[in-house]
């Protein structure tokens, strides 16, 4: 198994270093970090005039930036599952395709990083100087929705986002991904050495998370 140097994201488009979403005036921008509810937030911003830009090309390093951070281990599991589903699962949504390609958990844990879904969160923020952070927990979506709604209102973005109408993005592989997610979660919980290996890879993410104040 080889690292995808092309940095493909889940839409099969080449991931470009510096992706952001902003209005023409660039009063603030949103920095999408893969596997940190990016599709959902984009679906909220695009109808309000936010377009895709590259903050590196535009040198927008001092523009206030919204960043969603997530637990590195939880994000890694989600990212690995996304990668395996994208690259190796067949059209019948069968795990047997992983077996045919000899994609074992041992190989996955040996490599750790594969594409933009598993790159460190700090990688997406290179050279930015004014970030505001919101924490995302997969198990506390209602709290995240409330916080995000408050933030958008503060920024003057009209919305109707509530716990009842959380914008769900359909996924044809949802059941298969749940199975893989549980498998890798169980492996990590049962093997502290593997857990530590993943944590060590994301040491800079943990440093960032422990050093910033989150918007509430």
PDB file of C-alpha atoms in Angstrom:
ATOM      1  CA  UNK A   1       0.000   0.000   0.000  1.00  0.00           C
ATOM      2  CA  UNK A   2       1.461   3.372  -0.982  1.00  0.00           C
ATOM      3  CA  UNK A   3       0.785   6.907   0.227  1.00  0.00           C
ATOM      4  CA  UNK A   4      -1.389   8.861  -2.158  1.00  0.00           C
ATOM      5  CA  UNK A   5       1.007  11.688  -2.891  1.00  0.00           C
ATOM      6  CA  UNK A   6      -1.628  13.282  -5.137  1.00  0.00           C
ATOM      7  CA  UNK A   7      -3.589  14.077  -1.962  1.00  0.00           C
ATOM      8  CA  UNK A   8      -6.954  12.970  -3.299  1.00  0.00           C
ATOM      9  CA  UNK A   9      -9.954  13.936  -1.247  1.00  0.00           C
ATOM     10  CA  UNK A  10     -13.234  12.048  -1.000  1.00  0.00           C
ATOM     11  CA  UNK A  11     -14.620  13.704  -4.152  1.00  0.00           C
ATOM     12  CA  UNK A  12     -11.726  12.264  -6.199  1.00  0.00           C
ATOM     13  CA  UNK A  13     -10.482  15.800  -6.863  1.00  0.00           C
ATOM     14  CA  UNK A  14      -6.864  16.715  -6.282  1.00  0.00           C
ATOM     15  CA  UNK A  15      -6.599  18.340  -2.875  1.00  0.00           C
ATOM     16  CA  UNK A  16      -4.848  21.677  -3.207  1.00  0.00           C
ATOM     17  CA  UNK A  17      -2.779  23.035  -0.347  1.00  0.00           C
ATOM     18  CA  UNK A  18      -4.558  26.108   0.986  1.00  0.00           C
ATOM     19  CA  UNK A  19      -8.235  25.404   0.309  1.00  0.00           C
ATOM     20  CA  UNK A  20     -10.591  27.834   1.998  1.00  0.00           C
ATOM     21  CA  UNK A  21     -14.098  29.272   1.631  1.00  0.00           C
ATOM     22  CA  UNK A  22     -14.837  32.982   1.842  1.00  0.00           C
ATOM     23  CA  UNK A  23     -16.929  35.823   0.461  1.00  0.00           C
ATOM     24  CA  UNK A  24     -15.418  38.356  -1.934  1.00  0.00           C
ATOM     25  CA  UNK A  25     -14.527  40.740   0.869  1.00  0.00           C
ATOM     26  CA  UNK A  26     -12.550  38.089   2.767  1.00  0.00           C
ATOM     27  CA  UNK A  27     -13.704  39.473   6.111  1.00  0.00           C
ATOM     28  CA  UNK A  28     -13.261  35.904   7.370  1.00  0.00           C
ATOM     29  CA  UNK A  29     -12.777  32.476   5.852  1.00  0.00           C
ATOM     30  CA  UNK A  30     -13.478  28.847   6.659  1.00  0.00           C
ATOM     31  CA  UNK A  31     -10.609  26.347   6.461  1.00  0.00           C
ATOM     32  CA  UNK A  32     -11.897  22.836   5.651  1.00  0.00           C
ATOM     33  CA  UNK A  33      -9.967  20.059   7.374  1.00  0.00           C
ATOM     34  CA  UNK A  34     -10.869  16.721   5.856  1.00  0.00           C
ATOM     35  CA  UNK A  35     -13.053  14.528   8.126  1.00  0.00           C
ATOM     36  CA  UNK A  36     -14.000  17.502  10.318  1.00  0.00           C
ATOM     37  CA  UNK A  37     -17.616  17.901   9.100  1.00  0.00           C
ATOM     38  CA  UNK A  38     -16.391  19.770   6.009  1.00  0.00           C
ATOM     39  CA  UNK A  39     -19.250  18.748   3.720  1.00  0.00           C
ATOM     40  CA  UNK A  40     -21.858  19.857   6.229  1.00  0.00           C
ATOM     41  CA  UNK A  41     -20.279  23.263   6.835  1.00  0.00           C
ATOM     42  CA  UNK A  42     -19.729  23.893   3.132  1.00  0.00           C
ATOM     43  CA  UNK A  43     -23.402  23.134   2.559  1.00  0.00           C
ATOM     44  CA  UNK A  44     -24.206  25.863   5.086  1.00  0.00           C
ATOM     45  CA  UNK A  45     -21.863  28.524   3.675  1.00  0.00           C
ATOM     46  CA  UNK A  46     -22.077  28.170  -0.112  1.00  0.00           C
ATOM     47  CA  UNK A  47     -25.744  29.307  -0.315  1.00  0.00           C
ATOM     48  CA  UNK A  48     -24.637  32.513   1.434  1.00  0.00           C
ATOM     49  CA  UNK A  49     -22.074  33.522  -1.156  1.00  0.00           C
ATOM     50  CA  UNK A  50     -19.004  31.667   0.083  1.00  0.00           C
ATOM     51  CA  UNK A  51     -16.744  30.445  -2.726  1.00  0.00           C
ATOM     52  CA  UNK A  52     -13.656  28.263  -2.850  1.00  0.00           C
ATOM     53  CA  UNK A  53     -10.256  29.983  -2.835  1.00  0.00           C
ATOM     54  CA  UNK A  54      -6.632  29.183  -2.051  1.00  0.00           C
ATOM     55  CA  UNK A  55      -5.352  31.252   0.855  1.00  0.00           C
ATOM     56  CA  UNK A  56      -1.742  30.409  -0.009  1.00  0.00           C
ATOM     57  CA  UNK A  57      -2.057  31.726  -3.556  1.00  0.00           C
ATOM     58  CA  UNK A  58      -3.825  34.859  -2.301  1.00  0.00           C
ATOM     59  CA  UNK A  59      -1.473  35.292   0.686  1.00  0.00           C
ATOM     60  CA  UNK A  60      -4.453  35.598   3.048  1.00  0.00           C
ATOM     61  CA  UNK A  61      -2.456  34.466   6.072  1.00  0.00           C
ATOM     62  CA  UNK A  62      -3.731  37.245   8.347  1.00  0.00           C
ATOM     63  CA  UNK A  63      -7.415  36.809   7.493  1.00  0.00           C
ATOM     64  CA  UNK A  64      -9.521  35.599  10.463  1.00  0.00           C
ATOM     65  CA  UNK A  65     -10.111  31.896   9.878  1.00  0.00           C
ATOM     66  CA  UNK A  66     -12.675  29.487  11.274  1.00  0.00           C
ATOM     67  CA  UNK A  67     -11.176  26.070  12.033  1.00  0.00           C
ATOM     68  CA  UNK A  68     -12.962  22.956  13.264  1.00  0.00           C
ATOM     69  CA  UNK A  69     -10.732  20.620  15.284  1.00  0.00           C
ATOM     70  CA  UNK A  70     -11.424  17.024  16.241  1.00  0.00           C
ATOM     71  CA  UNK A  71      -9.874  14.341  18.426  1.00  0.00           C
ATOM     72  CA  UNK A  72      -6.904  13.054  16.348  1.00  0.00           C
ATOM     73  CA  UNK A  73      -7.536   9.358  17.006  1.00  0.00           C
ATOM     74  CA  UNK A  74     -11.260   9.596  16.253  1.00  0.00           C
ATOM     75  CA  UNK A  75     -10.468  11.541  13.085  1.00  0.00           C
ATOM     76  CA  UNK A  76      -7.775   9.049  12.065  1.00  0.00           C
ATOM     77  CA  UNK A  77     -10.197   6.135  12.275  1.00  0.00           C
ATOM     78  CA  UNK A  78     -12.740   8.055  10.216  1.00  0.00           C
ATOM     79  CA  UNK A  79     -10.060   9.019   7.687  1.00  0.00           C
ATOM     80  CA  UNK A  80      -8.707   5.500   7.289  1.00  0.00           C
ATOM     81  CA  UNK A  81     -12.207   4.129   6.780  1.00  0.00           C
ATOM     82  CA  UNK A  82     -12.894   6.841   4.181  1.00  0.00           C
ATOM     83  CA  UNK A  83      -9.695   5.958   2.332  1.00  0.00           C
ATOM     84  CA  UNK A  84     -10.362   2.214   2.349  1.00  0.00           C
ATOM     85  CA  UNK A  85     -13.942   2.747   1.197  1.00  0.00           C
ATOM     86  CA  UNK A  86     -12.846   5.064  -1.607  1.00  0.00           C
ATOM     87  CA  UNK A  87      -9.958   3.001  -2.929  1.00  0.00           C
ATOM     88  CA  UNK A  88     -10.682  -0.644  -2.168  1.00  0.00           C
ATOM     89  CA  UNK A  89     -14.363  -1.334  -1.607  1.00  0.00           C
ATOM     90  CA  UNK A  90     -16.116  -2.709  -4.657  1.00  0.00           C
ATOM     91  CA  UNK A  91     -19.467  -1.677  -6.086  1.00  0.00           C
ATOM     92  CA  UNK A  92     -21.194  -4.441  -4.123  1.00  0.00           C
ATOM     93  CA  UNK A  93     -20.041  -2.740  -0.920  1.00  0.00           C
ATOM     94  CA  UNK A  94     -18.162  -5.828   0.168  1.00  0.00           C
ATOM     95  CA  UNK A  95     -15.243  -6.133   2.573  1.00  0.00           C
ATOM     96  CA  UNK A  96     -13.938  -9.066   0.524  1.00  0.00           C
ATOM     97  CA  UNK A  97     -12.210  -6.585  -1.771  1.00  0.00           C
ATOM     98  CA  UNK A  98      -9.923  -5.591   1.088  1.00  0.00           C
ATOM     99  CA  UNK A  99      -8.998  -9.240   1.512  1.00  0.00           C
ATOM    100  CA  UNK A 100      -8.221  -9.639  -2.187  1.00  0.00           C
ATOM    101  CA  UNK A 101      -5.813  -6.691  -1.987  1.00  0.00           C
ATOM    102  CA  UNK A 102      -4.312  -7.999   1.270  1.00  0.00           C
ATOM    103  CA  UNK A 103      -5.254  -4.795   3.052  1.00  0.00           C
ATOM    104  CA  UNK A 104      -4.832  -5.960   6.620  1.00  0.00           C
ATOM    105  CA  UNK A 105      -4.996  -3.847   9.788  1.00  0.00           C
ATOM    106  CA  UNK A 106      -1.265  -4.521  10.219  1.00  0.00           C
ATOM    107  CA  UNK A 107      -0.524  -2.713   6.959  1.00  0.00           C
ATOM    108  CA  UNK A 108      -2.809   0.155   7.876  1.00  0.00           C
ATOM    109  CA  UNK A 109      -1.184   0.682  11.264  1.00  0.00           C
ATOM    110  CA  UNK A 110       2.256   0.414   9.710  1.00  0.00           C
ATOM    111  CA  UNK A 111       1.600   3.345   7.397  1.00  0.00           C
ATOM    112  CA  UNK A 112      -0.806   5.560   9.448  1.00  0.00           C
ATOM    113  CA  UNK A 113      -1.182   8.306   6.795  1.00  0.00           C
ATOM    114  CA  UNK A 114      -2.615   7.800   3.303  1.00  0.00           C
ATOM    115  CA  UNK A 115      -4.207  10.947   1.898  1.00  0.00           C
ATOM    116  CA  UNK A 116      -5.712  14.267   2.985  1.00  0.00           C
ATOM    117  CA  UNK A 117      -8.198  12.453   5.232  1.00  0.00           C
ATOM    118  CA  UNK A 118      -5.349  11.347   7.482  1.00  0.00           C
ATOM    119  CA  UNK A 119      -2.924  14.281   7.169  1.00  0.00           C
ATOM    120  CA  UNK A 120      -2.365  16.103  10.485  1.00  0.00           C
ATOM    121  CA  UNK A 121      -4.878  18.855  11.143  1.00  0.00           C
ATOM    122  CA  UNK A 122      -2.027  21.324  11.604  1.00  0.00           C
ATOM    123  CA  UNK A 123      -0.958  20.693   8.006  1.00  0.00           C
ATOM    124  CA  UNK A 124      -4.105  22.446   6.756  1.00  0.00           C
ATOM    125  CA  UNK A 125      -3.335  25.538   8.852  1.00  0.00           C
ATOM    126  CA  UNK A 126       0.237  26.226   7.758  1.00  0.00           C
ATOM    127  CA  UNK A 127       1.139  29.954   8.019  1.00  0.00           C
ATOM    128  CA  UNK A 128      -2.282  31.093   9.255  1.00  0.00           C
ATOM    129  CA  UNK A 129      -2.063  33.656  12.051  1.00  0.00           C
ATOM    130  CA  UNK A 130      -5.656  34.411  13.163  1.00  0.00           C
ATOM    131  CA  UNK A 131      -7.658  31.254  13.761  1.00  0.00           C
ATOM    132  CA  UNK A 132     -10.844  30.780  15.763  1.00  0.00           C
ATOM    133  CA  UNK A 133     -11.445  27.203  16.828  1.00  0.00           C
ATOM    134  CA  UNK A 134     -14.601  25.157  17.361  1.00  0.00           C
ATOM    135  CA  UNK A 135     -14.415  21.637  18.767  1.00  0.00           C
ATOM    136  CA  UNK A 136     -16.250  18.782  17.050  1.00  0.00           C
ATOM    137  CA  UNK A 137     -17.136  15.586  18.874  1.00  0.00           C
ATOM    138  CA  UNK A 138     -18.914  12.882  16.884  1.00  0.00           C
ATOM    139  CA  UNK A 139     -20.773  11.854  20.049  1.00  0.00           C
ATOM    140  CA  UNK A 140     -21.911  15.371  20.983  1.00  0.00           C
ATOM    141  CA  UNK A 141     -23.315  16.711  17.734  1.00  0.00           C
ATOM    142  CA  UNK A 142     -26.046  18.716  19.439  1.00  0.00           C
ATOM    143  CA  UNK A 143     -23.432  20.747  21.325  1.00  0.00           C
ATOM    144  CA  UNK A 144     -21.475  21.321  18.115  1.00  0.00           C
ATOM    145  CA  UNK A 145     -24.625  22.412  16.268  1.00  0.00           C
ATOM    146  CA  UNK A 146     -25.476  24.906  19.005  1.00  0.00           C
ATOM    147  CA  UNK A 147     -21.928  26.308  19.015  1.00  0.00           C
ATOM    148  CA  UNK A 148     -21.696  26.503  15.237  1.00  0.00           C
ATOM    149  CA  UNK A 149     -25.098  28.166  14.985  1.00  0.00           C
ATOM    150  CA  UNK A 150     -24.031  30.774  17.540  1.00  0.00           C
ATOM    151  CA  UNK A 151     -20.810  31.417  15.624  1.00  0.00           C
ATOM    152  CA  UNK A 152     -22.589  31.851  12.284  1.00  0.00           C
ATOM    153  CA  UNK A 153     -25.099  34.231  13.832  1.00  0.00           C
ATOM    154  CA  UNK A 154     -22.223  36.253  15.275  1.00  0.00           C
ATOM    155  CA  UNK A 155     -20.724  36.450  11.782  1.00  0.00           C
ATOM    156  CA  UNK A 156     -24.004  37.595  10.254  1.00  0.00           C
ATOM    157  CA  UNK A 157     -24.700  34.381   8.330  1.00  0.00           C
ATOM    158  CA  UNK A 158     -28.420  33.635   8.349  1.00  0.00           C
ATOM    159  CA  UNK A 159     -29.182  29.968   8.928  1.00  0.00           C
ATOM    160  CA  UNK A 160     -31.839  27.506  10.035  1.00  0.00           C
ATOM    161  CA  UNK A 161     -29.479  24.882  11.421  1.00  0.00           C
ATOM    162  CA  UNK A 162     -30.876  23.098  14.468  1.00  0.00           C
ATOM    163  CA  UNK A 163     -30.585  19.693  16.075  1.00  0.00           C
ATOM    164  CA  UNK A 164     -33.734  18.643  14.243  1.00  0.00           C
ATOM    165  CA  UNK A 165     -32.578  19.524  10.723  1.00  0.00           C
ATOM    166  CA  UNK A 166     -28.862  18.711  10.928  1.00  0.00           C
ATOM    167  CA  UNK A 167     -27.864  18.477   7.227  1.00  0.00           C
ATOM    168  CA  UNK A 168     -27.233  14.790   6.706  1.00  0.00           C
ATOM    169  CA  UNK A 169     -25.011  13.920   3.740  1.00  0.00           C
ATOM    170  CA  UNK A 170     -26.146  10.570   2.231  1.00  0.00           C
ATOM    171  CA  UNK A 171     -23.463   7.918   1.935  1.00  0.00           C
ATOM    172  CA  UNK A 172     -23.987   4.694   0.007  1.00  0.00           C
ATOM    173  CA  UNK A 173     -21.318   2.917   2.050  1.00  0.00           C
ATOM    174  CA  UNK A 174     -22.665   3.956   5.453  1.00  0.00           C
ATOM    175  CA  UNK A 175     -23.234   0.464   6.873  1.00  0.00           C
ATOM    176  CA  UNK A 176     -19.923  -0.811   5.589  1.00  0.00           C
ATOM    177  CA  UNK A 177     -18.102   2.200   7.027  1.00  0.00           C
ATOM    178  CA  UNK A 178     -19.740   1.638  10.394  1.00  0.00           C
ATOM    179  CA  UNK A 179     -18.428  -1.926  10.381  1.00  0.00           C
ATOM    180  CA  UNK A 180     -14.901  -0.814   9.533  1.00  0.00           C
ATOM    181  CA  UNK A 181     -15.043   2.032  12.054  1.00  0.00           C
ATOM    182  CA  UNK A 182     -15.999  -0.356  14.830  1.00  0.00           C
ATOM    183  CA  UNK A 183     -13.252  -2.770  13.800  1.00  0.00           C
ATOM    184  CA  UNK A 184     -10.480  -0.166  13.984  1.00  0.00           C
ATOM    185  CA  UNK A 185     -11.873   1.417  17.126  1.00  0.00           C
ATOM    186  CA  UNK A 186     -11.831  -1.979  18.827  1.00  0.00           C
ATOM    187  CA  UNK A 187      -8.279  -2.652  17.658  1.00  0.00           C
ATOM    188  CA  UNK A 188      -7.051   0.625  19.142  1.00  0.00           C
ATOM    189  CA  UNK A 189      -8.855   0.146  22.427  1.00  0.00           C
ATOM    190  CA  UNK A 190      -7.448  -3.358  22.777  1.00  0.00           C
ATOM    191  CA  UNK A 191      -3.853  -2.446  21.914  1.00  0.00           C
ATOM    192  CA  UNK A 192      -2.290   0.469  23.772  1.00  0.00           C
ATOM    193  CA  UNK A 193       0.864   0.242  21.661  1.00  0.00           C
ATOM    194  CA  UNK A 194      -1.102   0.838  18.461  1.00  0.00           C
ATOM    195  CA  UNK A 195      -3.063   3.624  20.124  1.00  0.00           C
ATOM    196  CA  UNK A 196       0.159   5.327  21.169  1.00  0.00           C
ATOM    197  CA  UNK A 197       1.602   4.958  17.671  1.00  0.00           C
ATOM    198  CA  UNK A 198      -1.340   6.879  16.214  1.00  0.00           C
ATOM    199  CA  UNK A 199      -1.157   9.514  18.956  1.00  0.00           C
ATOM    200  CA  UNK A 200       2.580   9.975  18.422  1.00  0.00           C
ATOM    201  CA  UNK A 201       2.041  10.663  14.739  1.00  0.00           C
ATOM    202  CA  UNK A 202      -0.396  13.457  15.583  1.00  0.00           C
ATOM    203  CA  UNK A 203       1.681  14.980  18.364  1.00  0.00           C
ATOM    204  CA  UNK A 204       1.468  18.481  16.823  1.00  0.00           C
ATOM    205  CA  UNK A 205      -2.307  18.219  16.601  1.00  0.00           C
ATOM    206  CA  UNK A 206      -2.457  17.463  20.312  1.00  0.00           C
ATOM    207  CA  UNK A 207      -0.152  20.386  21.035  1.00  0.00           C
ATOM    208  CA  UNK A 208      -2.453  22.726  19.120  1.00  0.00           C
ATOM    209  CA  UNK A 209      -5.616  21.366  20.743  1.00  0.00           C
ATOM    210  CA  UNK A 210      -4.128  21.766  24.214  1.00  0.00           C
ATOM    211  CA  UNK A 211      -2.896  25.303  23.563  1.00  0.00           C
ATOM    212  CA  UNK A 212      -5.933  27.074  22.075  1.00  0.00           C
ATOM    213  CA  UNK A 213      -9.160  28.417  23.502  1.00  0.00           C
ATOM    214  CA  UNK A 214     -12.230  27.052  21.764  1.00  0.00           C
ATOM    215  CA  UNK A 215     -15.207  29.198  20.800  1.00  0.00           C
ATOM    216  CA  UNK A 216     -18.224  28.370  22.945  1.00  0.00           C
TER     217      UNK A 216
END
